[in-house]
Protein backbone atom coordinates (compact mmCIF):
# COMPACT_ATOMS: atom_id res chain seq x y z
CA UNK A 1 0.00 0.00 0.00
CA UNK A 2 1.30 3.46 -0.90
CA UNK A 3 2.21 5.60 2.14
CA UNK A 4 1.21 8.67 0.15
CA UNK A 5 -2.50 7.90 0.14
CA UNK A 6 -4.43 6.22 2.95
CA UNK A 7 -7.78 4.51 2.42
CA UNK A 8 -10.82 6.33 3.70
CA UNK A 9 -11.41 4.32 6.84
CA UNK A 10 -8.00 2.99 7.84
CA UNK A 11 -7.83 2.42 11.58
CA UNK A 12 -4.41 2.50 13.16
CA UNK A 13 -4.19 0.00 16.00
CA UNK A 14 -1.24 1.67 17.64
CA UNK A 15 -1.17 5.14 19.18
CA UNK A 16 -0.66 7.90 16.66
CA UNK A 17 1.85 9.91 18.68
CA UNK A 18 4.86 7.75 19.51
CA UNK A 19 8.37 8.53 20.74
CA UNK A 20 10.98 7.71 18.12
CA UNK A 21 14.68 7.60 18.85
CA UNK A 22 16.72 9.52 16.30
CA UNK A 23 20.46 8.97 16.78
CA UNK A 24 21.54 8.01 20.28
CA UNK A 25 20.80 11.17 22.18
CA UNK A 26 17.80 12.77 20.44
CA UNK A 27 14.19 11.71 20.91
CA UNK A 28 11.51 13.14 18.64
CA UNK A 29 7.76 12.81 18.92
CA UNK A 30 6.38 11.22 15.76
CA UNK A 31 3.07 12.28 14.28
CA UNK A 32 1.31 12.10 10.96
CA UNK A 33 -0.11 15.08 9.10
CA UNK A 34 -2.56 14.43 6.27
CA UNK A 35 -3.09 16.89 3.42
CA UNK A 36 -5.38 16.72 0.38
CA UNK A 37 -3.37 17.67 -2.71
CA UNK A 38 -0.16 19.09 -4.13
CA UNK A 39 -1.69 22.57 -4.45
CA UNK A 40 0.42 25.44 -3.17
CA UNK A 41 -2.12 26.24 -0.44
CA UNK A 42 -0.89 23.18 1.47
CA UNK A 43 2.82 23.97 1.02
CA UNK A 44 3.47 25.48 4.47
CA UNK A 45 3.89 22.12 6.20
CA UNK A 46 6.19 20.85 3.43
CA UNK A 47 8.39 23.92 3.87
CA UNK A 48 8.40 23.58 7.65
CA UNK A 49 9.54 19.97 7.32
CA UNK A 50 12.22 20.63 4.70
CA UNK A 51 13.56 23.61 6.66
CA UNK A 52 13.89 21.49 9.80
CA UNK A 53 11.40 23.52 11.83
CA UNK A 54 9.44 20.48 13.00
CA UNK A 55 12.57 18.63 14.14
CA UNK A 56 13.73 21.81 15.90
CA UNK A 57 10.53 21.58 17.93
CA UNK A 58 11.17 17.91 18.77
CA UNK A 59 8.71 16.58 16.18
CA UNK A 60 9.16 13.95 13.48
CA UNK A 61 6.27 14.79 11.14
CA UNK A 62 5.28 12.34 8.42
CA UNK A 63 3.38 14.06 5.59
CA UNK A 64 0.80 11.90 3.81
CA UNK A 65 -1.49 12.91 0.97
CA UNK A 66 -5.10 11.73 1.20
CA UNK A 67 -7.37 12.96 -1.58
CA UNK A 68 -10.57 14.63 -0.37
CA UNK A 69 -11.18 16.62 2.80
CA UNK A 70 -14.08 14.48 4.02
CA UNK A 71 -11.86 11.40 3.77
CA UNK A 72 -9.23 13.09 5.90
CA UNK A 73 -11.75 14.07 8.56
CA UNK A 74 -12.83 10.40 8.67
CA UNK A 75 -9.17 9.39 9.01
CA UNK A 76 -8.68 11.92 11.83
CA UNK A 77 -11.68 10.55 13.70
CA UNK A 78 -10.55 6.98 13.02
CA UNK A 79 -7.18 7.64 14.65
CA UNK A 80 -5.02 7.56 11.52
CA UNK A 81 -3.47 10.96 12.27
CA UNK A 82 -3.71 13.54 15.07
CA UNK A 83 -3.62 16.59 12.77
CA UNK A 84 -4.86 17.17 9.24
CA UNK A 85 -4.90 20.01 6.77
CA UNK A 86 -8.18 19.96 4.92
CA UNK A 87 -11.00 22.11 3.65
CA UNK A 88 -12.82 23.90 6.45
CA UNK A 89 -16.25 22.87 5.16
CA UNK A 90 -15.59 19.20 5.90
CA UNK A 91 -14.55 20.09 9.45
CA UNK A 92 -17.67 22.21 9.96
CA UNK A 93 -19.93 19.40 8.76
CA UNK A 94 -18.30 16.88 11.11
CA UNK A 95 -18.50 19.22 14.10
CA UNK A 96 -22.15 20.06 13.40
CA UNK A 97 -22.87 16.33 13.36
CA UNK A 98 -21.40 15.99 16.84
CA UNK A 99 -17.88 14.82 16.00
CA UNK A 100 -14.84 15.90 18.02
CA UNK A 101 -13.31 18.08 15.28
CA UNK A 102 -11.97 21.62 15.67
CA UNK A 103 -10.12 24.15 13.50
CA UNK A 104 -7.01 25.55 15.20
CA UNK A 105 -5.20 27.41 12.44
CA UNK A 106 -5.07 28.55 8.83
CA UNK A 107 -2.68 30.25 6.44
CA UNK A 108 -4.84 32.89 4.78
CA UNK A 109 -8.20 34.43 3.98
CA UNK A 110 -7.96 34.73 0.17
CA UNK A 111 -9.62 31.92 -1.76
CA UNK A 112 -7.24 30.10 -4.12
CA UNK A 113 -10.04 28.70 -6.29
CA UNK A 114 -11.38 29.58 -9.73
CA UNK A 115 -14.46 28.05 -11.30
CA UNK A 116 -13.17 26.85 -14.66
CA UNK A 117 -15.36 25.76 -17.57
CA UNK A 118 -14.78 24.06 -20.89
CA UNK A 119 -14.53 26.22 -23.99
CA UNK A 120 -18.08 25.44 -25.12
CA UNK A 121 -19.43 27.17 -21.99
CA UNK A 122 -19.53 30.78 -23.20
CA UNK A 123 -21.38 32.19 -20.19
CA UNK A 124 -22.54 30.86 -16.80
CA UNK A 125 -26.11 30.29 -18.00
CA UNK A 126 -24.73 27.72 -20.46
CA UNK A 127 -24.11 25.44 -17.48
CA UNK A 128 -27.83 24.73 -17.13
CA UNK A 129 -28.38 21.04 -17.77
CA UNK A 130 -24.65 20.34 -17.54
CA UNK A 131 -22.33 18.82 -14.91
CA UNK A 132 -19.80 20.29 -12.50
CA UNK A 133 -16.97 18.41 -10.80
CA UNK A 134 -16.09 18.56 -7.11
CA UNK A 135 -13.60 16.64 -4.97
CA UNK A 136 -15.97 15.13 -2.39
CA UNK A 137 -19.39 16.05 -1.05
CA UNK A 138 -19.07 18.29 1.98
CA UNK A 139 -15.63 19.49 0.92
CA UNK A 140 -14.56 23.07 0.26
CA UNK A 141 -14.83 22.57 -3.49
CA UNK A 142 -18.40 21.29 -3.02
CA UNK A 143 -19.37 24.38 -1.02
CA UNK A 144 -17.76 26.93 -3.33
CA UNK A 145 -19.19 25.35 -6.50
CA UNK A 146 -22.63 25.51 -4.90
CA UNK A 147 -21.94 29.13 -3.94
CA UNK A 148 -20.90 30.01 -7.49
CA UNK A 149 -23.93 28.33 -9.05
CA UNK A 150 -26.27 30.22 -6.74
CA UNK A 151 -24.38 33.41 -7.62
CA UNK A 152 -25.34 32.66 -11.25
CA UNK A 153 -28.96 31.87 -10.27
CA UNK A 154 -28.45 28.17 -10.94
CA UNK A 155 -29.67 25.50 -8.51
CA UNK A 156 -27.08 22.82 -7.60
CA UNK A 157 -28.21 19.27 -8.47
CA UNK A 158 -31.29 20.69 -10.21
CA UNK A 159 -29.93 22.96 -12.91
CA UNK A 160 -26.37 21.62 -12.68
CA UNK A 161 -25.47 18.10 -11.54
CA UNK A 162 -22.56 17.78 -9.09
CA UNK A 163 -20.20 14.82 -9.54
CA UNK A 164 -17.55 13.79 -7.01
CA UNK A 165 -14.08 12.73 -8.22
CA UNK A 166 -12.05 12.52 -5.00
CA UNK A 167 -9.36 15.15 -5.61
CA UNK A 168 -8.50 18.16 -7.78
CA UNK A 169 -6.34 16.29 -10.34
CA UNK A 170 -9.28 13.99 -11.01
CA UNK A 171 -11.62 16.99 -11.41
CA UNK A 172 -9.15 18.47 -13.88
CA UNK A 173 -9.02 15.17 -15.81
CA UNK A 174 -12.83 15.08 -15.91
CA UNK A 175 -12.86 18.60 -17.36
CA UNK A 176 -10.34 17.59 -20.00
CA UNK A 177 -12.33 14.52 -21.02
CA UNK A 178 -15.67 16.33 -21.06
CA UNK A 179 -17.15 14.22 -18.25
CA UNK A 180 -18.01 17.55 -16.62
CA UNK A 181 -18.26 21.05 -18.05
CA UNK A 182 -17.07 23.01 -14.98
CA UNK A 183 -15.04 22.53 -11.82
CA UNK A 184 -13.28 24.44 -9.02
CA UNK A 185 -9.50 24.41 -9.44
CA UNK A 186 -6.60 26.10 -7.67
CA UNK A 187 -3.14 26.86 -9.05
CA UNK A 188 -1.45 25.36 -10.99
CA UNK A 189 -4.41 23.39 -12.33
CA UNK A 190 -6.53 26.42 -13.25
CA UNK A 191 -3.54 27.82 -15.17
CA UNK A 192 -3.21 24.52 -17.06
CA UNK A 193 -6.93 24.63 -17.80
CA UNK A 194 -6.55 28.16 -19.22
CA UNK A 195 -3.74 27.00 -21.51
CA UNK A 196 -6.05 24.26 -22.81
CA UNK A 197 -8.62 26.90 -23.84
CA UNK A 198 -10.92 26.67 -20.84
CA UNK A 199 -12.33 29.86 -19.37
CA UNK A 200 -12.58 31.28 -15.89
CA UNK A 201 -16.19 31.88 -14.87
CA UNK A 202 -15.42 33.26 -11.43
CA UNK A 203 -12.44 34.01 -9.24
CA UNK A 204 -13.73 33.22 -5.76
CA UNK A 205 -11.30 35.71 -4.22
CA UNK A 206 -13.27 38.45 -6.00
CA UNK A 207 -16.67 37.53 -4.55
CA UNK A 208 -15.96 39.79 -1.60
CA UNK A 209 -15.99 37.13 1.13
CA UNK A 210 -13.12 36.05 3.33
CA UNK A 211 -12.05 32.45 2.90
CA UNK A 212 -10.16 30.18 5.26
CA UNK A 213 -7.44 28.21 3.51
CA UNK A 214 -4.57 26.00 4.52
CA UNK A 215 -6.80 24.97 7.43
CA UNK A 216 -5.24 23.06 10.34
CA UNK A 217 -7.64 20.68 12.07
CA UNK A 218 -7.41 18.40 15.10
CA UNK A 219 -9.65 17.23 17.97
CA UNK A 220 -10.46 18.88 21.27
CA UNK A 221 -9.55 15.69 23.09
CA UNK A 222 -6.03 15.77 21.64
CA UNK A 223 -5.62 19.43 22.63
CA UNK A 224 -6.61 18.50 26.19
CA UNK A 225 -4.25 15.52 26.29
CA UNK A 226 -1.26 16.81 24.33
CA UNK A 227 -1.51 20.58 24.17
CA UNK A 228 2.26 21.03 24.21
CA UNK A 229 2.67 18.82 21.14
CA UNK A 230 0.07 20.83 19.23
CA UNK A 231 1.71 24.09 20.31
CA UNK A 232 5.08 22.87 19.07
CA UNK A 233 3.48 21.90 15.77
CA UNK A 234 1.98 25.39 15.39
CA UNK A 235 5.32 27.01 16.27
CA UNK A 236 7.03 25.15 13.42
CA UNK A 237 4.06 25.77 11.14
CA UNK A 238 4.26 29.53 11.80
CA UNK A 239 7.95 29.50 10.88
CA UNK A 240 7.00 27.65 7.70
CA UNK A 241 4.49 30.36 6.79
CA UNK A 242 7.15 33.04 7.25
CA UNK A 243 9.71 31.11 5.16
CA UNK A 244 7.12 30.50 2.43
CA UNK A 245 6.31 34.22 2.29
CA UNK A 246 9.89 35.53 2.41
CA UNK A 247 12.16 32.95 0.75
CA UNK A 248 10.90 32.42 -2.77
CA UNK A 249 13.75 30.26 -4.09
CA UNK A 250 13.67 27.83 -1.16
CA UNK A 251 9.87 27.66 -1.34
CA UNK A 252 9.92 26.96 -5.07
CA UNK A 253 12.43 24.16 -4.53
CA UNK A 254 10.16 22.54 -1.92
CA UNK A 255 7.02 23.03 -4.03
CA UNK A 256 8.82 21.38 -6.92
CA UNK A 257 9.86 18.42 -4.79
CA UNK A 258 6.42 17.67 -3.34
CA UNK A 259 4.45 18.59 -6.44
CA UNK A 260 6.92 16.83 -8.76
CA UNK A 261 7.14 20.04 -10.80
CA UNK A 262 10.29 21.00 -12.71
CA UNK A 263 8.84 23.79 -14.85
CA UNK A 264 10.05 27.10 -13.39
CA UNK A 265 7.12 29.04 -14.85
CA UNK A 266 4.68 26.84 -12.94
CA UNK A 267 6.71 27.05 -9.74
CA UNK A 268 6.99 30.82 -10.02
CA UNK A 269 3.27 31.12 -10.65
CA UNK A 270 2.45 28.88 -7.70
CA UNK A 271 4.59 30.96 -5.36
CA UNK A 272 3.19 34.24 -6.69
CA UNK A 273 -0.35 32.92 -6.32
CA UNK A 274 -0.06 31.90 -2.67
CA UNK A 275 2.91 33.40 -0.85
CA UNK A 276 1.78 37.07 -0.86
CA UNK A 277 -1.56 36.07 0.71
CA UNK A 278 -0.05 34.23 3.68
CA UNK A 279 -0.83 35.72 7.08
CA UNK A 280 1.84 36.47 9.66
CA UNK A 281 -0.08 34.40 12.20
CA UNK A 282 -1.96 31.12 11.68
CA UNK A 283 -5.06 32.57 13.37
CA UNK A 284 -8.23 31.22 11.67
CA UNK A 285 -10.59 33.93 10.46
CA UNK A 286 -13.84 33.96 12.43
CA UNK A 287 -15.38 36.12 9.70
CA UNK A 288 -14.58 33.44 7.12
CA UNK A 289 -15.98 30.69 9.33
CA UNK A 290 -19.14 32.73 9.90
CA UNK A 291 -19.56 33.09 6.14
CA UNK A 292 -19.14 29.33 5.64
CA UNK A 293 -21.55 28.52 8.46
CA UNK A 294 -24.22 30.80 7.00
CA UNK A 295 -23.87 29.16 3.58
CA UNK A 296 -23.46 25.60 4.85
CA UNK A 297 -26.28 25.60 7.40
CA UNK A 298 -28.88 28.05 6.04
CA UNK A 299 -31.96 28.40 8.18
CA UNK A 300 -30.63 26.15 10.95
CA UNK A 301 -32.34 26.93 14.27
CA UNK A 302 -30.74 27.80 16.55
CA UNK A 303 -27.85 29.00 14.38
CA UNK A 304 -24.56 27.24 15.17
CA UNK A 305 -22.15 29.16 17.39
CA UNK A 306 -18.67 29.79 16.01
CA UNK A 307 -17.13 28.46 19.23
CA UNK A 308 -18.30 24.99 18.17
CA UNK A 309 -15.98 24.99 15.19
CA UNK A 310 -12.79 26.80 16.16
CA UNK A 311 -10.28 27.01 19.02
CA UNK A 312 -8.08 30.10 18.80
CA UNK A 313 -6.52 29.62 22.23
CA UNK A 314 -3.36 27.98 20.89
CA UNK A 315 -2.60 30.78 18.43
CA UNK A 316 -3.43 33.32 21.13
CA UNK A 317 -0.97 31.62 23.46
CA UNK A 318 1.77 31.91 20.83
CA UNK A 319 0.88 35.56 20.25
CA UNK A 320 0.92 36.46 23.96
CA UNK A 321 4.27 34.73 24.46
CA UNK A 322 5.83 37.00 21.81
CA UNK A 323 6.65 34.05 19.57
CA UNK A 324 4.68 35.29 16.54
CA UNK A 325 6.34 38.70 16.68
CA UNK A 326 9.80 37.13 17.02
CA UNK A 327 9.27 35.07 13.85
CA UNK A 328 8.07 38.06 11.82
CA UNK A 329 10.73 40.60 12.84
Tab-separated table of N, CA, C and O in Angstrom, residues 123-195:
chain	number	residue	atom	x	y	z
A	123	UNK	N	-20.908	31.354	-21.298
A	123	UNK	CA	-21.378	32.190	-20.195
A	123	UNK	C	-21.967	31.272	-19.125
A	123	UNK	O	-22.303	30.107	-19.409
A	124	UNK	N	-22.070	31.734	-17.883
A	124	UNK	CA	-22.539	30.865	-16.797
A	124	UNK	C	-23.880	30.195	-17.073
A	124	UNK	O	-24.086	29.036	-16.690
A	125	UNK	N	-24.793	30.885	-17.741
A	125	UNK	CA	-26.109	30.292	-18.002
A	125	UNK	C	-26.024	29.047	-18.875
A	125	UNK	O	-26.927	28.206	-18.863
A	126	UNK	N	-24.918	28.903	-19.620
A	126	UNK	CA	-24.734	27.718	-20.463
A	126	UNK	C	-24.538	26.445	-19.646
A	126	UNK	O	-24.582	25.334	-20.187
A	127	UNK	N	-24.299	26.610	-18.339
A	127	UNK	CA	-24.108	25.440	-17.482
A	127	UNK	C	-25.423	24.725	-17.170
A	127	UNK	O	-25.402	23.596	-16.675
A	128	UNK	N	-26.554	25.357	-17.439
A	128	UNK	CA	-27.833	24.728	-17.126
A	128	UNK	C	-27.976	23.423	-17.897
A	128	UNK	O	-27.786	23.375	-19.124
A	129	UNK	N	-28.270	22.355	-17.162
A	129	UNK	CA	-28.384	21.040	-17.772
A	129	UNK	C	-27.051	20.315	-17.909
A	129	UNK	O	-27.004	19.204	-18.443
A	130	UNK	N	-25.983	20.936	-17.411
A	130	UNK	CA	-24.649	20.343	-17.542
A	130	UNK	C	-24.186	19.790	-16.193
A	130	UNK	O	-24.956	19.686	-15.252
A	131	UNK	N	-22.894	19.443	-16.109
A	131	UNK	CA	-22.334	18.817	-14.911
A	131	UNK	C	-21.116	19.602	-14.432
A	131	UNK	O	-20.350	20.121	-15.231
A	132	UNK	N	-20.964	19.644	-13.115
A	132	UNK	CA	-19.795	20.290	-12.500
A	132	UNK	C	-19.087	19.283	-11.594
A	132	UNK	O	-19.732	18.481	-10.927
A	133	UNK	N	-17.754	19.340	-11.601
A	133	UNK	CA	-16.969	18.413	-10.804
A	133	UNK	C	-16.537	19.006	-9.477
A	133	UNK	O	-16.173	20.174	-9.400
A	134	UNK	N	-16.578	18.185	-8.438
A	134	UNK	CA	-16.085	18.563	-7.110
A	134	UNK	C	-15.171	17.443	-6.616
A	134	UNK	O	-15.120	16.366	-7.215
A	135	UNK	N	-14.441	17.701	-5.521
A	135	UNK	CA	-13.595	16.643	-4.971
A	135	UNK	C	-14.468	15.620	-4.248
A	135	UNK	O	-14.606	14.483	-4.689
A	136	UNK	N	-15.055	16.010	-3.114
A	136	UNK	CA	-15.970	15.130	-2.388
A	136	UNK	C	-17.122	15.967	-1.843
A	136	UNK	O	-16.996	17.174	-1.652
A	137	UNK	N	-18.249	15.343	-1.614
A	137	UNK	CA	-19.393	16.053	-1.054
A	137	UNK	C	-19.078	16.478	0.380
A	137	UNK	O	-18.547	15.709	1.170
A	138	UNK	N	-19.385	17.736	0.675
A	138	UNK	CA	-19.075	18.292	1.980
A	138	UNK	C	-17.724	18.973	2.044
A	138	UNK	O	-17.388	19.590	3.046
A	139	UNK	N	-16.959	18.882	0.962
A	139	UNK	CA	-15.635	19.494	0.920
A	139	UNK	C	-15.735	20.975	0.580
A	139	UNK	O	-16.809	21.491	0.257
A	140	UNK	N	-14.581	21.657	0.637
A	140	UNK	CA	-14.557	23.067	0.264
A	140	UNK	C	-14.975	23.255	-1.186
A	140	UNK	O	-15.741	24.176	-1.513
A	141	UNK	N	-14.478	22.405	-2.077
A	141	UNK	CA	-14.834	22.570	-3.493
A	141	UNK	C	-16.332	22.390	-3.700
A	141	UNK	O	-16.943	23.079	-4.524
A	142	UNK	N	-16.950	21.482	-2.966
A	142	UNK	CA	-18.400	21.295	-3.025
A	142	UNK	C	-19.112	22.586	-2.637
A	142	UNK	O	-19.995	23.078	-3.355
A	143	UNK	N	-18.704	23.183	-1.508
A	143	UNK	CA	-19.370	24.378	-1.019
A	143	UNK	C	-19.193	25.570	-1.963
A	143	UNK	O	-20.130	26.323	-2.216
A	144	UNK	N	-17.975	25.746	-2.487
A	144	UNK	CA	-17.763	26.927	-3.327
A	144	UNK	C	-18.392	26.779	-4.703
A	144	UNK	O	-18.827	27.774	-5.300
A	145	UNK	N	-18.473	25.543	-5.230
A	145	UNK	CA	-19.186	25.352	-6.498
A	145	UNK	C	-20.668	25.658	-6.302
A	145	UNK	O	-21.290	26.328	-7.138
A	146	UNK	N	-21.222	25.193	-5.203
A	146	UNK	CA	-22.628	25.511	-4.903
A	146	UNK	C	-22.816	27.030	-4.784
A	146	UNK	O	-23.804	27.591	-5.284
A	147	UNK	N	-21.880	27.684	-4.116
A	147	UNK	CA	-21.944	29.130	-3.941
A	147	UNK	C	-21.913	29.841	-5.293
A	147	UNK	O	-22.688	30.778	-5.540
A	148	UNK	N	-21.015	29.390	-6.172
A	148	UNK	CA	-20.898	30.013	-7.491
A	148	UNK	C	-22.166	29.816	-8.314
A	148	UNK	O	-22.648	30.743	-8.976
A	149	UNK	N	-22.711	28.596	-8.276
A	149	UNK	CA	-23.927	28.327	-9.050
A	149	UNK	C	-25.080	29.201	-8.579
A	149	UNK	O	-25.830	29.765	-9.389
A	150	UNK	N	-25.211	29.351	-7.267
A	150	UNK	CA	-26.275	30.219	-6.741
A	150	UNK	C	-26.025	31.672	-7.128
A	150	UNK	O	-26.973	32.431	-7.377
A	151	UNK	N	-24.751	32.052	-7.188
A	151	UNK	CA	-24.378	33.406	-7.619
A	151	UNK	C	-24.859	33.650	-9.049
A	151	UNK	O	-25.209	34.781	-9.420
A	152	UNK	N	-24.892	32.568	-9.851
A	152	UNK	CA	-25.335	32.663	-11.252
A	152	UNK	C	-26.809	32.291	-11.400
A	152	UNK	O	-27.288	32.058	-12.518
A	153	UNK	N	-27.533	32.220	-10.265
A	153	UNK	CA	-28.957	31.870	-10.271
A	153	UNK	C	-29.214	30.479	-10.843
A	153	UNK	O	-30.216	30.240	-11.524
A	154	UNK	N	-28.302	29.563	-10.536
A	154	UNK	CA	-28.447	28.167	-10.936
A	154	UNK	C	-28.548	27.316	-9.675
A	154	UNK	O	-27.817	27.530	-8.710
A	155	UNK	N	-29.450	26.329	-9.680
A	155	UNK	CA	-29.667	25.496	-8.507
A	155	UNK	C	-28.813	24.228	-8.594
A	155	UNK	O	-28.946	23.439	-9.534
A	156	UNK	N	-27.907	24.035	-7.605
A	156	UNK	CA	-27.082	22.817	-7.602
A	156	UNK	C	-27.940	21.560	-7.568
A	156	UNK	O	-28.946	21.488	-6.864
A	157	UNK	N	-27.548	20.579	-8.373
A	157	UNK	CA	-28.213	19.271	-8.474
A	157	UNK	C	-29.633	19.344	-9.033
A	157	UNK	O	-30.352	18.341	-9.069
A	158	UNK	N	-30.032	20.543	-9.482
A	158	UNK	CA	-31.290	20.687	-10.211
A	158	UNK	C	-30.977	21.234	-11.593
A	158	UNK	O	-31.272	20.598	-12.610
A	159	UNK	N	-30.357	22.399	-11.631
A	159	UNK	CA	-29.934	22.960	-12.914
A	159	UNK	C	-28.586	22.401	-13.359
A	159	UNK	O	-28.333	22.241	-14.559
A	160	UNK	N	-27.715	22.126	-12.385
A	160	UNK	CA	-26.371	21.616	-12.680
A	160	UNK	C	-26.076	20.441	-11.760
A	160	UNK	O	-26.116	20.580	-10.527
A	161	UNK	N	-25.785	19.289	-12.333
A	161	UNK	CA	-25.467	18.099	-11.545
A	161	UNK	C	-24.057	18.208	-10.974
A	161	UNK	O	-23.141	18.694	-11.644
A	162	UNK	N	-23.879	17.786	-9.731
A	162	UNK	CA	-22.565	17.784	-9.093
A	162	UNK	C	-22.041	16.348	-9.022
A	162	UNK	O	-22.719	15.463	-8.495
A	163	UNK	N	-20.828	16.147	-9.537
A	163	UNK	CA	-20.204	14.825	-9.543
A	163	UNK	C	-18.922	14.865	-8.724
A	163	UNK	O	-18.118	15.790	-8.856
A	164	UNK	N	-18.727	13.858	-7.883
A	164	UNK	CA	-17.548	13.791	-7.013
A	164	UNK	C	-16.460	12.929	-7.653
A	164	UNK	O	-16.736	11.826	-8.139
A	165	UNK	N	-15.203	13.449	-7.611
A	165	UNK	CA	-14.080	12.726	-8.224
A	165	UNK	C	-12.937	12.445	-7.252
A	165	UNK	O	-11.937	11.845	-7.641
A	166	UNK	N	-13.042	12.881	-6.005
A	166	UNK	CA	-12.051	12.521	-5.005
A	166	UNK	C	-10.983	13.554	-4.740
A	166	UNK	O	-10.620	13.792	-3.593
A	167	UNK	N	-10.434	14.170	-5.793
A	167	UNK	CA	-9.357	15.147	-5.609
A	167	UNK	C	-9.286	16.055	-6.833
A	167	UNK	O	-9.843	15.738	-7.899
A	168	UNK	N	-8.581	17.184	-6.696
A	168	UNK	CA	-8.504	18.161	-7.785
A	168	UNK	C	-7.935	17.605	-9.094
A	168	UNK	O	-8.460	17.913	-10.170
A	169	UNK	N	-6.863	16.817	-9.067
A	169	UNK	CA	-6.341	16.287	-10.339
A	169	UNK	C	-7.381	15.476	-11.105
A	169	UNK	O	-7.424	15.520	-12.343
A	170	UNK	N	-8.222	14.770	-10.361
A	170	UNK	CA	-9.275	13.988	-11.008
A	170	UNK	C	-10.380	14.897	-11.575
A	170	UNK	O	-10.964	14.606	-12.625
A	171	UNK	N	-10.667	16.006	-10.876
A	171	UNK	CA	-11.622	16.992	-11.407
A	171	UNK	C	-11.078	17.583	-12.704
A	171	UNK	O	-11.810	17.737	-13.692
A	172	UNK	N	-9.789	17.917	-12.689
A	172	UNK	CA	-9.148	18.468	-13.881
A	172	UNK	C	-9.224	17.478	-15.040
A	172	UNK	O	-9.529	17.864	-16.186
A	173	UNK	N	-8.952	16.202	-14.767
A	173	UNK	CA	-9.020	15.172	-15.808
A	173	UNK	C	-10.443	15.042	-16.352
A	173	UNK	O	-10.643	14.844	-17.566
A	174	UNK	N	-11.439	15.160	-15.473
A	174	UNK	CA	-12.835	15.080	-15.909
A	174	UNK	C	-13.199	16.258	-16.803
A	174	UNK	O	-13.955	16.110	-17.778
A	175	UNK	N	-12.663	17.439	-16.496
A	175	UNK	CA	-12.861	18.602	-17.362
A	175	UNK	C	-12.240	18.366	-18.730
A	175	UNK	O	-12.841	18.672	-19.770
A	176	UNK	N	-11.031	17.859	-18.729
A	176	UNK	CA	-10.336	17.593	-19.997
A	176	UNK	C	-11.124	16.621	-20.867
A	176	UNK	O	-11.238	16.807	-22.085
A	177	UNK	N	-11.643	15.567	-20.259
A	177	UNK	CA	-12.325	14.521	-21.022
A	177	UNK	C	-13.743	14.905	-21.431
A	177	UNK	O	-14.322	14.271	-22.312
A	178	UNK	N	-14.297	15.932	-20.770
A	178	UNK	CA	-15.670	16.325	-21.064
A	178	UNK	C	-16.694	15.625	-20.192
A	178	UNK	O	-17.899	15.767	-20.407
A	179	UNK	N	-16.216	14.876	-19.177
A	179	UNK	CA	-17.146	14.223	-18.248
A	179	UNK	C	-17.928	15.257	-17.451
A	179	UNK	O	-19.053	15.004	-17.035
A	180	UNK	N	-17.311	16.420	-17.225
A	180	UNK	CA	-18.006	17.551	-16.619
A	180	UNK	C	-17.670	18.787	-17.442
A	180	UNK	O	-16.688	18.809	-18.194
A	181	UNK	N	-18.473	19.814	-17.291
A	181	UNK	CA	-18.260	21.047	-18.049
A	181	UNK	C	-17.675	22.174	-17.186
A	181	UNK	O	-17.262	23.201	-17.715
A	182	UNK	N	-17.623	21.985	-15.864
A	182	UNK	CA	-17.065	23.011	-14.982
A	182	UNK	C	-16.509	22.343	-13.736
A	182	UNK	O	-16.884	21.219	-13.387
A	183	UNK	N	-15.606	23.049	-13.064
A	183	UNK	CA	-15.040	22.527	-11.824
A	183	UNK	C	-14.213	23.593	-11.129
A	183	UNK	O	-13.689	24.507	-11.778
A	184	UNK	N	-14.081	23.494	-9.798
A	184	UNK	CA	-13.280	24.436	-9.023
A	184	UNK	C	-11.843	23.942	-8.964
A	184	UNK	O	-11.590	22.827	-8.523
A	185	UNK	N	-10.912	24.786	-9.415
A	185	UNK	CA	-9.503	24.415	-9.438
A	185	UNK	C	-8.664	25.519	-8.809
A	185	UNK	O	-8.990	26.697	-8.909
A	186	UNK	N	-7.582	25.130	-8.162
A	186	UNK	CA	-6.603	26.100	-7.667
A	186	UNK	C	-5.341	25.983	-8.516
A	186	UNK	O	-5.225	25.104	-9.376
A	187	UNK	N	-4.384	26.855	-8.278
A	187	UNK	CA	-3.141	26.864	-9.050
A	187	UNK	C	-2.301	25.646	-8.661
A	187	UNK	O	-2.259	25.270	-7.490
A	188	UNK	N	-1.625	24.972	-9.589
A	188	UNK	CA	-1.447	25.363	-10.988
A	188	UNK	C	-2.485	24.797	-11.951
A	188	UNK	O	-2.396	25.029	-13.154
A	189	UNK	N	-3.481	24.056	-11.439
A	189	UNK	CA	-4.414	23.392	-12.335
A	189	UNK	C	-5.291	24.367	-13.103
A	189	UNK	O	-5.607	24.135	-14.283
A	190	UNK	N	-5.692	25.493	-12.473
A	190	UNK	CA	-6.527	26.422	-13.245
A	190	UNK	C	-5.709	27.096	-14.352
A	190	UNK	O	-6.240	27.430	-15.420
A	191	UNK	N	-4.397	27.260	-14.119
A	191	UNK	CA	-3.539	27.819	-15.168
A	191	UNK	C	-3.397	26.833	-16.326
A	191	UNK	O	-3.398	27.221	-17.507
A	192	UNK	N	-3.277	25.549	-16.009
A	192	UNK	CA	-3.211	24.523	-17.055
A	192	UNK	C	-4.511	24.483	-17.840
A	192	UNK	O	-4.508	24.323	-19.067
A	193	UNK	N	-5.637	24.632	-17.125
A	193	UNK	CA	-6.928	24.632	-17.803
A	193	UNK	C	-7.039	25.817	-18.765
A	193	UNK	O	-7.556	25.682	-19.884
A	194	UNK	N	-6.535	26.980	-18.354
A	194	UNK	CA	-6.551	28.164	-19.220
A	194	UNK	C	-5.752	27.920	-20.488
A	194	UNK	O	-6.182	28.285	-21.595
A	195	UNK	N	-4.584	27.286	-20.352
A	195	UNK	CA	-3.742	26.999	-21.515
A	195	UNK	C	-4.410	26.033	-22.485
A	195	UNK	O	-4.104	26.027	-23.683
